[in-house]
């Protein structure tokens, strides 16, 4: 009997991919930042300074303050008192040493009427101005531009990558059934190659 069916079995196809564990080294990177600070140039000049104090000169001509005025009046009062005391002492000495027949009172009157030839010449102002000065000064300051370098270094490191296994199915399992016989005709007599089993004659 002829075989009519052809059965073919297709097995499953699996692909294995093994990734081994490995240790990778990362390279270090370096970033550089450059900044600039501008310099400057400055000149400071201080000219000569003159300080003039004329208080003593003005005070010797005319009292420049209330304190000086009071001191001058006090000094004049003391001088007047000393002069009056000396005058009265001289007149008292004349009167005490007078004798009969002496005209002591006339001598006292003559002495009082005697003109004072002491005019008290003096030069003013008695004090000069007080002068002070400071020497001139010049300062030059120059500062060059500055470049700042900022290095940022990222250190190198190691990265461990674990191993892995990958499964890939390349072909699914299957069963192929193929009919390999001749076609079936219904009725059988429709087959062009039909040969009757029995020849029935009428």
C-alpha positions as a LaTeX table, in Angstrom:
\begin{tabular}{lrrr}
\hline
Residue & $x$ (\AA) & $y$ (\AA) & $z$ (\AA) \\
\hline
Unk1 & 0.00 & 0.00 & 0.00 \\
Unk2 & 1.41 & 3.36 & $-0.98$ \\
Unk3 & 2.13 & 5.92 & 1.74 \\
Unk4 & $-0.16$ & 8.88 & 1.42 \\
Unk5 & 1.08 & 11.20 & 4.20 \\
Unk6 & 4.53 & 12.61 & 4.81 \\
Unk7 & 5.06 & 13.82 & 8.37 \\
Unk8 & 8.07 & 16.04 & 9.02 \\
Unk9 & 9.07 & 17.17 & 12.53 \\
Unk10 & 10.83 & 20.57 & 12.86 \\
Unk11 & 12.77 & 20.75 & 16.15 \\
Unk12 & 13.10 & 23.89 & 18.21 \\
Unk13 & 16.23 & 26.02 & 17.55 \\
Unk14 & 17.72 & 27.84 & 20.58 \\
Unk15 & 20.79 & 30.09 & 20.53 \\
Unk16 & 22.78 & 30.66 & 23.69 \\
Unk17 & 24.93 & 33.77 & 24.09 \\
Unk18 & 27.23 & 33.93 & 27.09 \\
Unk19 & 28.64 & 37.29 & 28.20 \\
Unk20 & 31.60 & 36.83 & 30.49 \\
Unk21 & 32.05 & 39.04 & 33.54 \\
Unk22 & 34.57 & 41.82 & 33.04 \\
Unk23 & 36.20 & 44.72 & 34.82 \\
Unk24 & 36.34 & 47.97 & 32.87 \\
Unk25 & 38.49 & 50.95 & 33.73 \\
Unk26 & 37.04 & 54.41 & 33.26 \\
Unk27 & 39.36 & 57.11 & 32.07 \\
Unk28 & 39.71 & 60.21 & 34.20 \\
Unk29 & 38.72 & 63.53 & 32.72 \\
Unk30 & 40.16 & 66.98 & 33.41 \\
Unk31 & 38.24 & 70.25 & 33.17 \\
Unk32 & 40.13 & 73.52 & 33.06 \\
Unk33 & 38.52 & 76.86 & 33.89 \\
Unk34 & 40.48 & 80.04 & 33.24 \\
Unk35 & 39.41 & 83.36 & 34.75 \\
Unk36 & 41.08 & 86.74 & 34.49 \\
Unk37 & 41.34 & 89.47 & 37.09 \\
Unk38 & 42.04 & 92.86 & 35.58 \\
Unk39 & 44.97 & 94.78 & 37.02 \\
Unk40 & 44.93 & 98.42 & 38.00 \\
Unk41 & 47.17 & 101.44 & 37.96 \\
Unk42 & 46.71 & 104.17 & 40.57 \\
Unk43 & 48.65 & 107.31 & 41.35 \\
Unk44 & 48.11 & 109.18 & 44.61 \\
Unk45 & 49.69 & 112.60 & 44.91 \\
Unk46 & 49.71 & 114.69 & 48.07 \\
Unk47 & 51.10 & 118.23 & 47.59 \\
Unk48 & 52.99 & 120.12 & 50.25 \\
Unk49 & 50.80 & 121.35 & 53.10 \\
Unk50 & 51.52 & 124.56 & 54.95 \\
Unk51 & 50.03 & 125.15 & 58.38 \\
Unk52 & 50.23 & 128.75 & 59.62 \\
Unk53 & 49.31 & 129.58 & 63.23 \\
Unk54 & 49.11 & 133.39 & 63.80 \\
Unk55 & 47.32 & 133.28 & 67.14 \\
Unk56 & 50.35 & 134.41 & 69.20 \\
Unk57 & 51.15 & 137.24 & 66.73 \\
Unk58 & 47.56 & 138.52 & 66.73 \\
Unk59 & 47.30 & 138.11 & 70.48 \\
Unk60 & 50.41 & 140.27 & 71.01 \\
Unk61 & 48.79 & 143.14 & 69.02 \\
Unk62 & 45.24 & 142.77 & 70.22 \\
Unk63 & 43.83 & 140.14 & 72.55 \\
Unk64 & 42.48 & 137.44 & 70.31 \\
Unk65 & 40.39 & 135.78 & 73.00 \\
Unk66 & 38.54 & 136.63 & 76.19 \\
Unk67 & 41.15 & 134.78 & 78.21 \\
Unk68 & 43.95 & 136.92 & 76.75 \\
Unk69 & 41.95 & 140.11 & 77.37 \\
Unk70 & 41.41 & 139.21 & 81.03 \\
Unk71 & 45.11 & 138.34 & 81.45 \\
Unk72 & 46.14 & 141.71 & 79.96 \\
Unk73 & 43.84 & 143.65 & 82.28 \\
Unk74 & 45.10 & 141.66 & 85.26 \\
Unk75 & 48.73 & 142.34 & 84.31 \\
Unk76 & 48.04 & 146.07 & 83.93 \\
Unk77 & 46.34 & 146.12 & 87.32 \\
Unk78 & 49.31 & 144.44 & 88.96 \\
Unk79 & 51.72 & 146.90 & 87.31 \\
Unk80 & 49.61 & 149.88 & 88.42 \\
Unk81 & 49.51 & 148.54 & 91.96 \\
Unk82 & 53.28 & 148.04 & 92.03 \\
Unk83 & 53.86 & 151.57 & 90.68 \\
Unk84 & 51.46 & 153.14 & 93.15 \\
Unk85 & 53.07 & 151.24 & 96.01 \\
Unk86 & 56.53 & 152.43 & 94.94 \\
Unk87 & 55.30 & 156.06 & 94.62 \\
Unk88 & 53.66 & 156.08 & 98.02 \\
Unk89 & 56.77 & 154.50 & 99.52 \\
Unk90 & 58.98 & 157.23 & 98.05 \\
Unk91 & 56.65 & 160.02 & 99.21 \\
Unk92 & 56.44 & 158.48 & 102.67 \\
Unk93 & 60.23 & 158.31 & 102.82 \\
Unk94 & 60.42 & 162.04 & 101.94 \\
Unk95 & 57.89 & 162.98 & 104.58 \\
Unk96 & 59.58 & 160.86 & 107.25 \\
Unk97 & 63.01 & 162.31 & 106.59 \\
Unk98 & 61.78 & 165.92 & 106.57 \\
Unk99 & 63.15 & 168.34 & 109.20 \\
Unk100 & 62.08 & 171.76 & 110.37 \\
Unk101 & 62.55 & 174.26 & 107.64 \\
Unk102 & 62.37 & 171.68 & 104.84 \\
Unk103 & 59.49 & 172.04 & 102.50 \\
Unk104 & 58.69 & 168.29 & 102.22 \\
Unk105 & 55.21 & 168.84 & 100.80 \\
Unk106 & 56.67 & 170.94 & 98.00 \\
Unk107 & 59.08 & 168.12 & 97.10 \\
Unk108 & 56.21 & 165.64 & 96.95 \\
Unk109 & 54.21 & 167.91 & 94.65 \\
Unk110 & 57.21 & 168.46 & 92.38 \\
Unk111 & 57.81 & 164.72 & 92.19 \\
Unk112 & 54.21 & 164.07 & 91.20 \\
Unk113 & 54.32 & 166.74 & 88.54 \\
Unk114 & 57.54 & 165.40 & 87.08 \\
Unk115 & 56.80 & 164.06 & 83.63 \\
Unk116 & 57.59 & 160.45 & 82.98 \\
Unk117 & 59.98 & 160.31 & 80.09 \\
Unk118 & 59.69 & 156.48 & 79.82 \\
Unk119 & 57.46 & 156.13 & 76.81 \\
Unk120 & 57.59 & 152.34 & 76.82 \\
Unk121 & 58.63 & 151.85 & 73.21 \\
Unk122 & 57.98 & 148.32 & 72.02 \\
Unk123 & 57.77 & 146.42 & 68.74 \\
Unk124 & 54.59 & 144.61 & 67.76 \\
Unk125 & 53.74 & 141.95 & 67.04 \\
Unk126 & 55.95 & 140.43 & 69.68 \\
Unk127 & 55.60 & 136.89 & 68.34 \\
Unk128 & 55.77 & 135.68 & 64.77 \\
Unk129 & 53.55 & 133.22 & 62.99 \\
Unk130 & 54.13 & 129.55 & 63.71 \\
Unk131 & 54.74 & 127.77 & 60.40 \\
Unk132 & 54.56 & 124.01 & 59.95 \\
Unk133 & 54.57 & 122.08 & 56.70 \\
Unk134 & 54.47 & 118.50 & 55.52 \\
Unk135 & 56.58 & 117.27 & 52.64 \\
Unk136 & 54.87 & 116.33 & 49.37 \\
Unk137 & 54.30 & 112.66 & 48.68 \\
Unk138 & 53.46 & 110.65 & 45.57 \\
Unk139 & 52.48 & 106.98 & 45.55 \\
Unk140 & 52.30 & 104.85 & 42.40 \\
Unk141 & 50.70 & 101.43 & 42.60 \\
Unk142 & 50.59 & 99.06 & 39.65 \\
Unk143 & 49.09 & 95.60 & 39.70 \\
Unk144 & 49.36 & 93.29 & 36.69 \\
Unk145 & 46.51 & 91.23 & 35.31 \\
Unk146 & 46.07 & 87.86 & 36.96 \\
Unk147 & 45.13 & 84.58 & 35.30 \\
Unk148 & 43.47 & 82.01 & 37.53 \\
Unk149 & 43.58 & 78.35 & 36.51 \\
Unk150 & 41.08 & 76.00 & 38.14 \\
Unk151 & 41.74 & 72.34 & 37.44 \\
Unk152 & 38.89 & 69.93 & 38.09 \\
Unk153 & 40.18 & 66.37 & 37.85 \\
Unk154 & 37.72 & 63.48 & 37.80 \\
Unk155 & 39.56 & 60.45 & 39.10 \\
Unk156 & 39.66 & 57.28 & 37.07 \\
Unk157 & 37.67 & 54.32 & 38.40 \\
Unk158 & 36.85 & 50.69 & 37.76 \\
Unk159 & 33.41 & 49.33 & 36.86 \\
Unk160 & 32.55 & 45.64 & 37.33 \\
Unk161 & 30.12 & 44.28 & 34.77 \\
Unk162 & 28.73 & 40.87 & 35.82 \\
Unk163 & 28.33 & 38.04 & 33.34 \\
Unk164 & 25.04 & 37.13 & 31.69 \\
Unk165 & 23.46 & 34.42 & 29.54 \\
Unk166 & 21.07 & 35.33 & 26.70 \\
Unk167 & 18.60 & 32.83 & 25.19 \\
Unk168 & 17.28 & 33.40 & 21.67 \\
Unk169 & 14.75 & 31.06 & 20.01 \\
Unk170 & 15.57 & 31.01 & 16.34 \\
Unk171 & 12.97 & 28.36 & 15.31 \\
Unk172 & 9.76 & 27.33 & 17.05 \\
Unk173 & 9.05 & 23.55 & 17.10 \\
Unk174 & 6.58 & 22.41 & 14.42 \\
Unk175 & 5.09 & 19.31 & 12.74 \\
Unk176 & 4.55 & 19.41 & 8.99 \\
Unk177 & 2.00 & 16.95 & 7.52 \\
Unk178 & 2.11 & 16.67 & 3.75 \\
Unk179 & $-0.25$ & 14.54 & 1.58 \\
Unk180 & 1.84 & 12.81 & $-1.05$ \\
Unk181 & $-0.79$ & 10.48 & $-2.57$ \\
Unk182 & $-2.84$ & 10.92 & $-5.75$ \\
Unk183 & $-5.93$ & 13.07 & $-5.69$ \\
Unk184 & $-9.15$ & 11.47 & $-4.61$ \\
Unk185 & $-11.98$ & 11.78 & $-7.12$ \\
Unk186 & $-15.57$ & 11.49 & $-6.17$ \\
Unk187 & $-16.93$ & 9.58 & $-7.85$ \\
Unk188 & $-13.85$ & 7.48 & $-8.61$ \\
Unk189 & $-14.84$ & 7.22 & $-12.21$ \\
Unk190 & $-14.02$ & 10.91 & $-12.61$ \\
Unk191 & $-10.33$ & 9.98 & $-12.42$ \\
Unk192 & $-8.94$ & 10.05 & $-15.95$ \\
Unk193 & $-6.81$ & 7.06 & $-15.07$ \\
Unk194 & $-9.73$ & 5.15 & $-13.59$ \\
Unk195 & $-9.71$ & 1.45 & $-14.26$ \\
Unk196 & $-12.78$ & $-0.42$ & $-13.10$ \\
Unk197 & $-12.13$ & $-3.30$ & $-10.80$ \\
Unk198 & $-14.64$ & $-5.47$ & $-12.51$ \\
Unk199 & $-15.77$ & $-5.32$ & $-16.13$ \\
Unk200 & $-19.47$ & $-5.85$ & $-16.06$ \\
Unk201 & $-20.92$ & $-6.53$ & $-19.46$ \\
Unk202 & $-24.58$ & $-6.15$ & $-20.06$ \\
\hline
\end{tabular}
